Structure formats: structure tokens, C-alpha cells
Amino acid sequence: MTWRWGVEDIDERVNFARSISPSDFFTMFARLIVSRVTFVLAFILIPFDILGRFIGKGLVAVVLGFFVLMFLDIVWLIVWGLLVGTSWIWLRYPWARPFLVLPGMTLAVSAHIFVMIAPDPHKNDKYPRIAGEWPLTWLVWSPPDAYFRPNSSIESDNSYRKYTV
């Protein structure tokens, strides 16, 4: 799964997304719950993560294993699309937040579990943070132009304004 997005600056992206995050009640509530739950799950699922990496290395060595990995990748694409899509809606349409808060949190925790137990032999250790940062997942995955221009003023960037509510 990580071969689709081998970004090395996840920590910086997360910090940037947090800095421009909306600060309404629903966003703060969702971030608090998702971050706490995924933090605890990360510790609980460490043995499964290690076992999944080991199994993934074995699956890569077996022809039939590629079909298993391909199936899991298709499932992940669906989960990833829902995760990023709900985050995109969350950030652009503040009126939708009350409707997305429970399904989005459930999806984010499920995506975190999926990433932790997936048998991916090349998994980036920080990749599960993307699900744990929901509803900011869109900003982590696709930050506005101001992120790539560190010397520019973020207030003058029009792409920033659509996230502040």
C-alpha cells in the first residue's frame, strides 16, 4: 500500500494540517477521539503489525500471495477513497460535519486497524498516522500550496481560507 504514496515528510504535513485545521466543536471532538483511539490501538496492534510484515514477505515470495496482496490493495483503495473523501467533504462543507462525525470516526479507526494489520512488507512506520489524523487526512495527503512555499504568508494563500471555519 505504501508504494502508492512514499512521502517522507508525514510529520511536517501533519503539523501543517494541524496548524490550519478548523477549530469548530465537531472538528476538535473528532480529532480528539480519533487521535486517542488510534494511539491506543497502535500499541495494541504492534504484534499484529510485526506479524503482518512477516506474512507479507512470505506472500511476496509466493505467486498466489500476489493475488492476496492485490485483493487487499483493492480493499484499501476503497477504504482510502472513503477516508480521503470524507475528509475533503469535512473541510469544504462545514454544515456536513455533524453528519460525518460518527461515520468518519468509525471509518478512520477502521482504516487505522486495516493499515496496522495489513501484510505489507514495505509499510512505512508513520503511514498509520494518516488515518489517525482524520478529519485532516485530506490536508495531510494533499496540502495547500502554502505548505510547499514555506516562506510565503499562509494568510495570503486562497487555498488556506477554505479550511478555516
N, CA, C and O atoms as a DFTB+ gen file, in Angstrom:
660 C
 N C O
     1  1       0.809      -1.189       0.000
     2  2       0.000       0.000       0.000
     3  2       0.856       1.258       0.000
     4  3       0.497       2.235      -0.657
     5  1       1.959       1.265       0.707
     6  2       2.740       2.486       0.819
     7  2       3.444       2.844      -0.475
     8  3       3.878       3.985      -0.641
     9  1       3.568       1.907      -1.390
    10  2       4.227       2.238      -2.650
    11  2       3.418       3.253      -3.437
    12  3       3.957       3.905      -4.330
    13  1       2.159       3.399      -3.132
    14  2       1.333       4.397      -3.804
    15  2       1.664       5.802      -3.343
    16  3       1.449       6.768      -4.076
    17  1       2.191       5.920      -2.122
    18  2       2.452       7.232      -1.557
    19  2       3.639       7.123      -0.619
    20  3       3.466       6.944       0.587
    21  1       4.836       7.230      -1.160
    22  2       6.053       7.075      -0.380
    23  2       6.586       8.386       0.138
    24  3       7.792       8.624       0.078
    25  1       5.722       9.247       0.646
    26  2       6.134      10.566       1.115
    27  2       6.927      10.436       2.415
    28  3       6.585       9.645       3.294
    29  1       7.983      11.223       2.515
    30  2       8.871      11.136       3.673
    31  2       8.613      12.223       4.705
    32  3       9.175      12.164       5.799
    33  1       7.790      13.201       4.399
    34  2       7.583      14.325       5.312
    35  2       6.220      14.277       6.005
    36  3       5.565      15.308       6.162
    37  1       5.801      13.104       6.413
    38  2       4.487      12.953       7.028
    39  2       4.383      13.806       8.298
    40  3       3.359      14.454       8.518
    41  1       5.420      13.814       9.129
    42  2       5.363      14.598      10.363
    43  2       5.145      16.089      10.070
    44  3       4.342      16.746      10.732
    45  1       5.855      16.604       9.090
    46  2       5.702      18.008       8.736
    47  2       4.316      18.286       8.161
    48  3       3.714      19.320       8.451
    49  1       3.820      17.372       7.356
    50  2       2.479      17.533       6.788
    51  2       1.419      17.527       7.885
    52  3       0.478      18.320       7.858
    53  1       1.581      16.625       8.849
    54  2       0.632      16.555       9.960
    55  2       0.669      17.857      10.767
    56  3      -0.380      18.408      11.099
    57  1       1.848      18.341      11.075
    58  2       1.965      19.592      11.831
    59  2       1.345      20.757      11.071
    60  3       0.670      21.600      11.663
    61  1       1.572      20.806       9.762
    62  2       0.983      21.871       8.954
    63  2      -0.540      21.760       8.941
    64  3      -1.239      22.757       9.116
    65  1      -1.052      20.545       8.733
    66  2      -2.506      20.342       8.707
    67  2      -3.131      20.758      10.034
    68  3      -4.194      21.378      10.055
    69  1      -2.484      20.424      11.122
    70  2      -2.994      20.820      12.435
    71  2      -2.990      22.337      12.592
    72  3      -3.888      22.903      13.213
    73  1      -1.983      22.989      12.031
    74  2      -1.883      24.448      12.192
    75  2      -2.970      25.203      11.437
    76  3      -3.327      26.314      11.827
    77  1      -3.498      24.624      10.373
    78  2      -4.554      25.312       9.618
    79  2      -5.909      24.626       9.783
    80  3      -6.852      24.914       9.046
    81  1      -5.995      23.733      10.737
    82  2      -7.221      22.983      10.974
    83  2      -8.362      23.887      11.417
    84  3      -8.147      24.862      12.138
    85  1      -9.576      23.562      10.983
    86  2     -10.726      24.269      11.539
    87  2     -10.773      24.049      13.052
    88  3     -10.279      23.040      13.554
    89  1     -11.359      24.979      13.758
    90  2     -11.374      24.874      15.219
    91  2     -12.787      24.823      15.789
    92  3     -13.003      25.189      16.944
    93  1     -13.735      24.378      14.999
    94  2     -15.102      24.260      15.495
    95  2     -15.229      23.047      16.418
    96  3     -14.326      22.214      16.486
    97  1     -16.337      22.958      17.114
    98  2     -16.555      21.888      18.086
    99  2     -16.438      20.504      17.462
   100  3     -15.759      19.639      18.014
   101  1     -17.085      20.277      16.326
   102  2     -17.091      18.946      15.725
   103  2     -15.697      18.515      15.291
   104  3     -15.332      17.351      15.457
   105  1     -14.916      19.434      14.740
   106  2     -13.554      19.096      14.325
   107  2     -12.692      18.765      15.531
   108  3     -11.961      17.775      15.524
   109  1     -12.776      19.583      16.558
   110  2     -11.971      19.330      17.756
   111  2     -12.377      18.011      18.415
   112  3     -11.523      17.248      18.867
   113  1     -13.671      17.749      18.465
   114  2     -14.172      16.498      19.043
   115  2     -13.681      15.293      18.243
   116  3     -13.163      14.333      18.815
   117  1     -13.842      15.345      16.932
   118  2     -13.425      14.225      16.076
   119  2     -11.920      14.001      16.181
   120  3     -11.481      12.858      16.304
   121  1     -11.129      15.055      16.136
   122  2      -9.675      14.918      16.238
   123  2      -9.277      14.306      17.574
   124  3      -8.400      13.444      17.626
   125  1      -9.912      14.745      18.649
   126  2      -9.598      14.225      19.978
   127  2      -9.889      12.729      20.071
   128  3      -9.037      11.954      20.506
   129  1     -11.071      12.333      19.669
   130  2     -11.466      10.926      19.772
   131  2     -10.619      10.055      18.856
   132  3     -10.083       9.039      19.299
   133  1     -10.491      10.429      17.598
   134  2      -9.737       9.609      16.641
   135  2      -8.274       9.496      17.056
   136  3      -7.702       8.407      17.001
   137  1      -7.671      10.586      17.465
   138  2      -6.253      10.522      17.837
   139  2      -6.028       9.662      19.072
   140  3      -5.051       8.916      19.134
   141  1      -6.917       9.755      20.052
   142  2      -6.758       8.942      21.275
   143  2      -6.968       7.462      20.990
   144  3      -6.189       6.617      21.431
   145  1      -8.022       7.160      20.251
   146  2      -8.324       5.752      19.953
   147  2      -7.225       5.131      19.099
   148  3      -6.786       4.016      19.380
   149  1      -6.776       5.828      18.068
   150  2      -5.737       5.258      17.202
   151  2      -4.392       5.162      17.926
   152  3      -3.597       4.270      17.631
   153  1      -4.130       6.065      18.865
   154  2      -2.902       5.993      19.662
   155  2      -2.887       4.705      20.485
   156  3      -1.883       3.993      20.515
   157  1      -3.995       4.412      21.146
   158  2      -4.090       3.186      21.947
   159  2      -4.024       1.955      21.047
   160  3      -3.335       0.984      21.361
   161  1      -4.742       2.001      19.930
   162  2      -4.736       0.858      19.012
   163  2      -3.351       0.597      18.432
   164  3      -2.987      -0.553      18.188
   165  1      -2.583       1.648      18.212
   166  2      -1.233       1.477      17.671
   167  2      -0.390       0.606      18.600
   168  3       0.359      -0.251      18.134
   169  1      -0.508       0.818      19.889
   170  2       0.248      -0.007      20.833
   171  2      -0.288      -1.433      20.906
   172  3       0.482      -2.391      20.972
   173  1      -1.595      -1.565      20.893
   174  2      -2.205      -2.890      20.970
   175  2      -1.877      -3.715      19.731
   176  3      -1.675      -4.925      19.831
   177  1      -1.823      -3.082      18.575
   178  2      -1.653      -3.799      17.308
   179  2      -0.199      -3.965      16.873
   180  3       0.046      -4.493      15.788
   181  1       0.761      -3.541      17.666
   182  2       2.175      -3.705      17.294
   183  2       2.524      -5.163      16.976
   184  3       3.179      -5.412      15.964
   185  1       2.115      -6.135      17.797
   186  2       2.446      -7.533      17.442
   187  2       1.830      -7.965      16.106
   188  3       2.448      -8.709      15.344
   189  1       0.615      -7.496      15.829
   190  2      -0.045      -7.835      14.568
   191  2       0.638      -7.151      13.385
   192  3       0.703      -7.706      12.288
   193  1       1.141      -5.958      13.617
   194  2       1.881      -5.237      12.584
   195  2       3.159      -5.996      12.233
   196  3       3.470      -6.180      11.056
   197  1       3.879      -6.425      13.226
   198  2       5.116      -7.189      13.001
   199  2       4.801      -8.497      12.293
   200  3       5.493      -8.871      11.346
   201  1       3.769      -9.193      12.741
   202  2       3.367     -10.449      12.100
   203  2       2.907     -10.199      10.663
   204  3       3.211     -10.990       9.769
   205  1       2.182      -9.113      10.437
   206  2       1.717      -8.787       9.085
   207  2       2.873      -8.528       8.133
   208  3       2.833      -8.952       6.978
   209  1       3.898      -7.839       8.603
   210  2       5.074      -7.605       7.755
   211  2       5.771      -8.915       7.408
   212  3       6.208      -9.120       6.276
   213  1       5.867      -9.793       8.392
   214  2       6.499     -11.093       8.165
   215  2       5.683     -11.909       7.163
   216  3       6.241     -12.501       6.240
   217  1       4.376     -11.939       7.345
   218  2       3.498     -12.660       6.415
   219  2       3.578     -12.036       5.029
   220  3       3.590     -12.749       4.025
   221  1       3.633     -10.714       4.968
   222  2       3.738     -10.015       3.685
   223  2       4.978     -10.409       2.915
   224  3       4.929     -10.573       1.696
   225  1       6.097     -10.564       3.617
   226  2       7.324     -11.003       2.951
   227  2       7.156     -12.403       2.382
   228  3       7.679     -12.716       1.312
   229  1       6.429     -13.235       3.100
   230  2       6.159     -14.581       2.601
   231  2       5.209     -14.571       1.415
   232  3       5.377     -15.350       0.477
   233  1       4.214     -13.694       1.450
   234  2       3.257     -13.606       0.347
   235  2       3.919     -13.110      -0.934
   236  3       3.547     -13.526      -2.031
   237  1       4.893     -12.228      -0.793
   238  2       5.599     -11.718      -1.967
   239  2       6.375     -12.844      -2.640
   240  3       6.547     -12.840      -3.858
   241  1       6.840     -13.800      -1.855
   242  2       7.645     -14.894      -2.392
   243  2       6.794     -15.953      -3.083
   244  3       7.327     -16.780      -3.823
   245  1       5.496     -15.943      -2.859
   246  2       4.605     -16.962      -3.419
   247  2       3.702     -16.298      -4.466
   248  3       3.171     -15.211      -4.238
   249  1       3.537     -16.952      -5.595
   250  2       2.733     -16.389      -6.684
   251  2       1.303     -16.147      -6.224
   252  3       0.747     -15.086      -6.508
   253  1       0.700     -17.082      -5.532
   254  2      -0.670     -16.925      -5.056
   255  2      -0.761     -15.771      -4.062
   256  3      -1.807     -15.133      -3.944
   257  1       0.322     -15.504      -3.354
   258  2       0.350     -14.400      -2.407
   259  2       0.145     -13.057      -3.057
   260  3      -0.406     -12.146      -2.440
   261  1       0.582     -12.917      -4.301
   262  2       0.363     -11.662      -5.011
   263  2      -1.126     -11.382      -5.194
   264  3      -1.553     -10.228      -5.147
   265  1      -1.911     -12.431      -5.402
   266  2      -3.351     -12.242      -5.545
   267  2      -3.976     -11.803      -4.232
   268  3      -4.900     -10.990      -4.221
   269  1      -3.483     -12.332      -3.139
   270  2      -3.967     -11.907      -1.822
   271  2      -3.619     -10.443      -1.607
   272  3      -4.467      -9.659      -1.180
   273  1      -2.384     -10.070      -1.897
   274  2      -1.963      -8.678      -1.737
   275  2      -2.740      -7.751      -2.679
   276  3      -3.073      -6.623      -2.316
   277  1      -3.021      -8.236      -3.885
   278  2      -3.778      -7.431      -4.839
   279  2      -5.208      -7.209      -4.329
   280  3      -5.742      -6.105      -4.441
   281  1      -5.816      -8.243      -3.776
   282  2      -7.158      -8.116      -3.222
   283  2      -7.169      -7.127      -2.056
   284  3      -8.051      -6.273      -1.972
   285  1      -6.192      -7.244      -1.162
   286  2      -6.099      -6.325      -0.029
   287  2      -5.858      -4.892      -0.493
   288  3      -6.344      -3.943       0.123
   289  1      -5.112      -4.743      -1.572
   290  2      -4.861      -3.416      -2.117
   291  2      -6.144      -2.807      -2.676
   292  3      -6.377      -1.608      -2.524
   293  1      -6.963      -3.608      -3.311
   294  2      -8.245      -3.122      -3.831
   295  2      -9.156      -2.697      -2.680
   296  3      -9.813      -1.658      -2.749
   297  1      -9.188      -3.508      -1.625
   298  2      -9.972      -3.140      -0.443
   299  2      -9.450      -1.830       0.134
   300  3     -10.232      -0.950       0.497
   301  1      -8.113      -1.701       0.219
   302  2      -7.533      -0.475       0.762
   303  2      -7.876       0.737      -0.091
   304  3      -8.136       1.811       0.451
   305  1      -7.884       0.592      -1.407
   306  2      -8.230       1.726      -2.268
   307  2      -9.637       2.232      -1.979
   308  3      -9.885       3.437      -2.013
   309  1     -10.544       1.331      -1.698
   310  2     -11.913       1.714      -1.355
   311  2     -11.929       2.439      -0.012
   312  3     -12.530       3.506       0.119
   313  1     -11.265       1.852       0.985
   314  2     -11.201       2.474       2.315
   315  2     -10.512       3.829       2.233
   316  3     -10.989       4.808       2.808
   317  1      -9.383       3.888       1.512
   318  2      -8.638       5.136       1.356
   319  2      -9.497       6.210       0.687
   320  3      -9.500       7.366       1.112
   321  1     -10.220       5.822      -0.353
   322  2     -11.092       6.768      -1.037
   323  2     -12.158       7.330      -0.114
   324  3     -12.441       8.527      -0.142
   325  1     -12.745       6.473       0.701
   326  2     -13.751       6.941       1.653
   327  2     -13.126       7.843       2.722
   328  3     -13.709       8.857       3.107
   329  1     -11.954       7.470       3.190
   330  2     -11.268       8.252       4.222
   331  2     -10.908       9.646       3.715
   332  3     -11.197      10.647       4.370
   333  1     -10.286       9.701       2.562
   334  2      -9.886      10.987       1.988
   335  2     -11.117      11.774       1.529
   336  3     -11.167      12.994       1.682
   337  1     -12.089      11.091       0.980
   338  2     -13.303      11.762       0.516
   339  2     -14.096      12.395       1.645
   340  3     -14.560      13.528       1.517
   341  1     -14.256      11.678       2.750
   342  2     -14.983      12.266       3.881
   343  2     -14.203      13.422       4.485
   344  3     -14.798      14.394       4.952
   345  1     -12.877      13.328       4.483
   346  2     -12.056      14.429       4.977
   347  2     -12.210      15.650       4.076
   348  3     -12.327      16.773       4.567
   349  1     -12.211      15.440       2.776
   350  2     -12.388      16.533       1.817
   351  2     -13.743      17.226       2.032
   352  3     -13.825      18.454       2.056
   353  1     -14.788      16.431       2.185
   354  2     -16.120      16.995       2.431
   355  2     -16.121      17.748       3.765
   356  3     -16.675      18.843       3.862
   357  1     -15.508      17.166       4.777
   358  2     -15.453      17.785       6.101
   359  2     -14.830      19.182       6.034
   360  3     -15.339      20.134       6.626
   361  1     -13.740      19.281       5.313
   362  2     -13.015      20.545       5.245
   363  2     -13.707      21.595       4.390
   364  3     -13.567      22.788       4.659
   365  1     -14.442      21.189       3.378
   366  2     -15.048      22.143       2.460
   367  2     -16.490      22.507       2.790
   368  3     -16.960      23.578       2.406
   369  1     -17.182      21.647       3.481
   370  2     -18.597      21.880       3.771
   371  2     -18.848      21.749       5.271
   372  3     -19.211      20.673       5.746
   373  1     -18.659      22.830       6.017
   374  2     -18.819      22.771       7.471
   375  2     -20.198      22.278       7.922
   376  3     -20.312      21.679       8.991
   377  1     -21.231      22.517       7.137
   378  2     -22.561      22.069       7.517
   379  2     -22.676      20.546       7.548
   380  3     -23.584      20.010       8.183
   381  1     -21.753      19.835       6.861
   382  2     -21.807      18.370       6.810
   383  2     -21.133      17.714       8.014
   384  3     -21.285      16.511       8.224
   385  1     -20.405      18.476       8.791
   386  2     -19.640      17.899       9.910
   387  2     -20.483      17.129      10.917
   388  3     -20.077      16.042      11.331
   389  1     -21.639      17.644      11.328
   390  2     -22.435      16.855      12.280
   391  2     -22.871      15.500      11.712
   392  3     -23.036      14.536      12.460
   393  1     -23.054      15.431      10.404
   394  2     -23.476      14.181       9.772
   395  2     -22.309      13.211       9.565
   396  3     -22.503      11.996       9.528
   397  1     -21.106      13.754       9.431
   398  2     -19.930      12.923       9.163
   399  2     -19.179      12.498      10.418
   400  3     -18.340      11.599      10.350
   401  1     -19.453      13.113      11.552
   402  2     -18.607      12.890      12.722
   403  2     -18.574      11.413      13.139
   404  3     -17.483      10.871      13.313
   405  1     -19.691      10.757      13.303
   406  2     -19.672       9.345      13.725
   407  2     -19.211       8.397      12.625
   408  3     -18.339       7.565      12.875
   409  1     -19.770       8.493      11.397
   410  2     -19.267       7.595      10.358
   411  2     -17.794       7.842      10.043
   412  3     -17.054       6.893       9.783
   413  1     -17.361       9.091      10.061
   414  2     -15.963       9.397       9.766
   415  2     -15.017       8.857      10.817
   416  3     -13.964       8.310      10.489
   417  1     -15.387       9.008      12.088
   418  2     -14.539       8.477      13.153
   419  2     -14.456       6.963      13.069
   420  3     -13.382       6.388      13.249
   421  1     -15.573       6.318      12.800
   422  2     -15.584       4.860      12.654
   423  2     -14.719       4.434      11.482
   424  3     -13.954       3.475      11.589
   425  1     -14.834       5.132      10.375
   426  2     -14.025       4.827       9.200
   427  2     -12.538       5.033       9.477
   428  3     -11.710       4.219       9.068
   429  1     -12.198       6.118      10.169
   430  2     -10.796       6.404      10.467
   431  2     -10.191       5.326      11.365
   432  3      -9.068       4.881      11.128
   433  1     -10.916       4.913      12.375
   434  2     -10.408       3.858      13.267
   435  2     -10.291       2.549      12.493
   436  3      -9.307       1.827      12.655
   437  1     -11.265       2.233      11.667
   438  2     -11.205       1.009      10.851
   439  2     -10.031       1.053       9.881
   440  3      -9.337       0.053       9.701
   441  1      -9.808       2.196       9.260
   442  2      -8.676       2.336       8.336
   443  2      -7.359       2.181       9.083
   444  3      -6.425       1.567       8.568
   445  1      -7.276       2.723      10.274
   446  2      -6.065       2.594      11.084
   447  2      -5.791       1.116      11.394
   448  3      -4.659       0.649      11.274
   449  1      -6.824       0.400      11.787
   450  2      -6.672      -1.032      12.073
   451  2      -6.238      -1.773      10.811
   452  3      -5.347      -2.621      10.863
   453  1      -6.858      -1.460       9.692
   454  2      -6.519      -2.119       8.426
   455  2      -5.053      -1.913       8.083
   456  3      -4.360      -2.856       7.702
   457  1      -4.579      -0.669       8.221
   458  2      -3.182      -0.376       7.897
   459  2      -2.242      -1.106       8.856
   460  3      -1.192      -1.600       8.445
   461  1      -2.612      -1.172      10.109
   462  2      -1.734      -1.806      11.095
   463  2      -1.599      -3.313      10.871
   464  3      -0.518      -3.870      11.058
   465  1      -2.685      -3.976      10.473
   466  2      -2.626      -5.434      10.350
   467  2      -2.379      -5.914       8.915
   468  3      -2.204      -7.110       8.685
   469  1      -2.365      -5.006       7.971
   470  2      -2.163      -5.394       6.570
   471  2      -0.786      -6.029       6.389
   472  3       0.201      -5.542       6.940
   473  1      -0.720      -7.099       5.631
   474  2       0.564      -7.775       5.401
   475  2       1.392      -7.088       4.316
   476  3       1.629      -7.647       3.245
   477  1       1.819      -5.885       4.613
   478  2       2.616      -5.114       3.668
   479  2       4.073      -5.155       4.118
   480  3       4.403      -4.593       5.162
   481  1       4.943      -5.802       3.363
   482  2       6.344      -5.912       3.793
   483  2       7.119      -4.599       3.691
   484  3       8.207      -4.487       4.255
   485  1       6.590      -3.624       2.996
   486  2       7.293      -2.353       2.802
   487  2       6.565      -1.187       3.469
   488  3       6.689      -0.044       3.029
   489  1       5.820      -1.469       4.510
   490  2       4.993      -0.468       5.163
   491  2       5.849       0.607       5.830
   492  3       6.802       0.303       6.547
   493  1       5.499       1.852       5.586
   494  2       6.134       2.982       6.252
   495  2       5.598       3.026       7.683
   496  3       4.385       2.958       7.886
   497  1       6.476       3.137       8.669
   498  2       6.055       3.121      10.074
   499  2       5.096       4.251      10.429
   500  3       4.290       4.108      11.349
   501  1       5.171       5.356       9.722
   502  2       4.327       6.507      10.038
   503  2       3.041       6.546       9.221
   504  3       2.210       7.431       9.423
   505  1       2.869       5.615       8.317
   506  2       1.700       5.616       7.449
   507  2       0.376       5.535       8.207
   508  3      -0.593       6.167       7.784
   509  1       0.291       4.782       9.313
   510  2      -0.993       4.753      10.039
   511  2      -1.425       6.110      10.586
   512  3      -2.600       6.293      10.907
   513  1      -0.516       7.051      10.698
   514  2      -0.870       8.383      11.197
   515  2      -1.858       9.083      10.280
   516  3      -2.620       9.941      10.723
   517  1      -1.846       8.724       9.022
   518  2      -2.736       9.385       8.070
   519  2      -4.193       9.144       8.461
   520  3      -5.005      10.069       8.432
   521  1      -4.522       7.915       8.822
   522  2      -5.884       7.618       9.271
   523  2      -6.138       8.231      10.647
   524  3      -7.249       8.677      10.935
   525  1      -5.122       8.254      11.485
   526  2      -5.266       8.802      12.827
   527  2      -5.431      10.309      12.862
   528  3      -5.764      10.866      13.908
   529  1      -5.208      10.970      11.755
   530  2      -5.362      12.425      11.687
   531  2      -6.695      12.845      11.077
   532  3      -6.915      14.032      10.836
   533  1      -7.587      11.888      10.825
   534  2      -8.889      12.255      10.286
   535  2      -9.562      13.173      11.291
   536  3      -9.492      12.881      12.485
   537  1     -10.193      14.234      10.905
   538  2     -10.690      14.667       9.612
   539  2      -9.712      15.518       8.794
   540  3     -10.116      16.148       7.817
   541  1      -8.452      15.544       9.177
   542  2      -7.453      16.331       8.456
   543  2      -6.714      15.514       7.404
   544  3      -5.740      16.000       6.829
   545  1      -7.146      14.303       7.141
   546  2      -6.461      13.408       6.217
   547  2      -6.235      14.058       4.856
   548  3      -5.171      13.893       4.260
   549  1      -7.222      14.794       4.363
   550  2      -7.064      15.442       3.059
   551  2      -5.903      16.428       3.087
   552  3      -5.120      16.486       2.138
   553  1      -5.782      17.198       4.155
   554  2      -4.699      18.179       4.262
   555  2      -3.335      17.515       4.385
   556  3      -2.336      18.061       3.917
   557  1      -3.283      16.347       5.006
   558  2      -2.016      15.622       5.114
   559  2      -1.639      15.060       3.751
   560  3      -0.478      15.127       3.347
   561  1      -2.609      14.511       3.047
   562  2      -2.347      13.887       1.749
   563  2      -2.118      14.918       0.657
   564  3      -1.248      14.744      -0.197
   565  1      -2.899      15.990       0.684
   566  2      -2.827      17.000      -0.368
   567  2      -2.823      18.394       0.252
   568  3      -3.830      19.101       0.199
   569  1      -1.699      18.789       0.837
   570  2      -1.663      20.110       1.487
   571  2      -1.795      21.238       0.471
   572  3      -1.466      21.066      -0.703
   573  1      -2.282      22.404       0.933
   574  2      -2.390      23.542       0.029
   575  2      -1.010      24.035      -0.392
   576  3       0.007      23.636       0.175
   577  1      -0.993      24.899      -1.385
   578  2       0.267      25.413      -1.939
   579  2       1.161      26.057      -0.888
   580  3       2.385      26.021      -1.023
   581  1       0.586      26.639       0.147
   582  2       1.376      27.317       1.175
   583  2       2.340      26.357       1.866
   584  3       3.392      26.778       2.346
   585  1       1.997      25.089       1.921
   586  2       2.894      24.101       2.538
   587  2       4.205      23.984       1.754
   588  3       5.277      23.828       2.339
   589  1       4.106      24.059       0.451
   590  2       5.276      23.881      -0.407
   591  2       6.065      25.171      -0.600
   592  3       7.154      25.158      -1.174
   593  1       5.515      26.285      -0.119
   594  2       6.203      27.571      -0.160
   595  2       6.376      28.054       1.274
   596  3       5.635      28.925       1.730
   597  1       7.346      27.496       1.984
   598  2       7.459      27.787       3.423
   599  2       7.713      29.244       3.762
   600  3       7.437      29.651       4.890
   601  1       8.222      30.045       2.846
   602  2       8.496      31.453       3.141
   603  2       7.313      32.356       2.845
   604  3       7.358      33.553       3.129
   605  1       6.247      31.791       2.272
   606  2       5.099      32.623       1.924
   607  2       4.173      32.766       3.135
   608  3       4.209      31.965       4.069
   609  1       3.370      33.779       3.089
   610  2       2.408      34.017       4.158
   611  2       1.200      33.120       3.945
   612  3       0.593      33.140       2.874
   613  1       0.853      32.350       4.935
   614  2      -0.265      31.417       4.792
   615  2      -1.590      32.168       4.697
   616  3      -2.527      31.676       4.068
   617  1      -1.688      33.350       5.310
   618  2      -2.925      34.114       5.254
   619  2      -3.212      34.634       3.851
   620  3      -4.369      34.882       3.510
   621  1      -2.179      34.801       3.035
   622  2      -2.403      35.303       1.678
   623  2      -2.717      34.189       0.686
   624  3      -2.985      34.458      -0.485
   625  1      -2.687      32.962       1.141
   626  2      -2.951      31.828       0.266
   627  2      -4.456      31.546       0.250
   628  3      -5.029      31.207       1.286
   629  1      -5.095      31.682      -0.903
   630  2      -6.536      31.449      -1.009
   631  2      -6.921      30.017      -0.686
   632  3      -8.027      29.781      -0.200
   633  1      -6.041      29.048      -0.942
   634  2      -6.389      27.656      -0.660
   635  2      -6.487      27.411       0.835
   636  3      -7.139      26.457       1.258
   637  1      -5.856      28.247       1.640
   638  2      -5.937      28.110       3.091
   639  2      -7.303      28.516       3.610
   640  3      -7.838      27.880       4.518
   641  1      -7.866      29.559       3.048
   642  2      -9.092      30.131       3.582
   643  2     -10.264      29.171       3.572
   644  3     -11.163      29.298       4.403
   645  1     -10.282      28.232       2.673
   646  2     -11.419      27.320       2.629
   647  2     -11.418      26.323       3.785
   648  3     -12.413      25.629       3.993
   649  1     -10.324      26.239       4.539
   650  2     -10.265      25.309       5.665
   651  2     -10.575      25.968       6.997
   652  3     -10.909      25.274       7.957
   653  1     -10.475      27.257       7.083
   654  2     -10.701      27.925       8.349
   655  2     -12.188      28.209       8.539
   656  3     -12.828      28.852       7.708
   657  1     -12.698      27.733       9.609
   658  2     -14.115      27.953       9.927
   659  2     -14.224      28.144      11.420
   660  3     -15.322      28.347      11.938
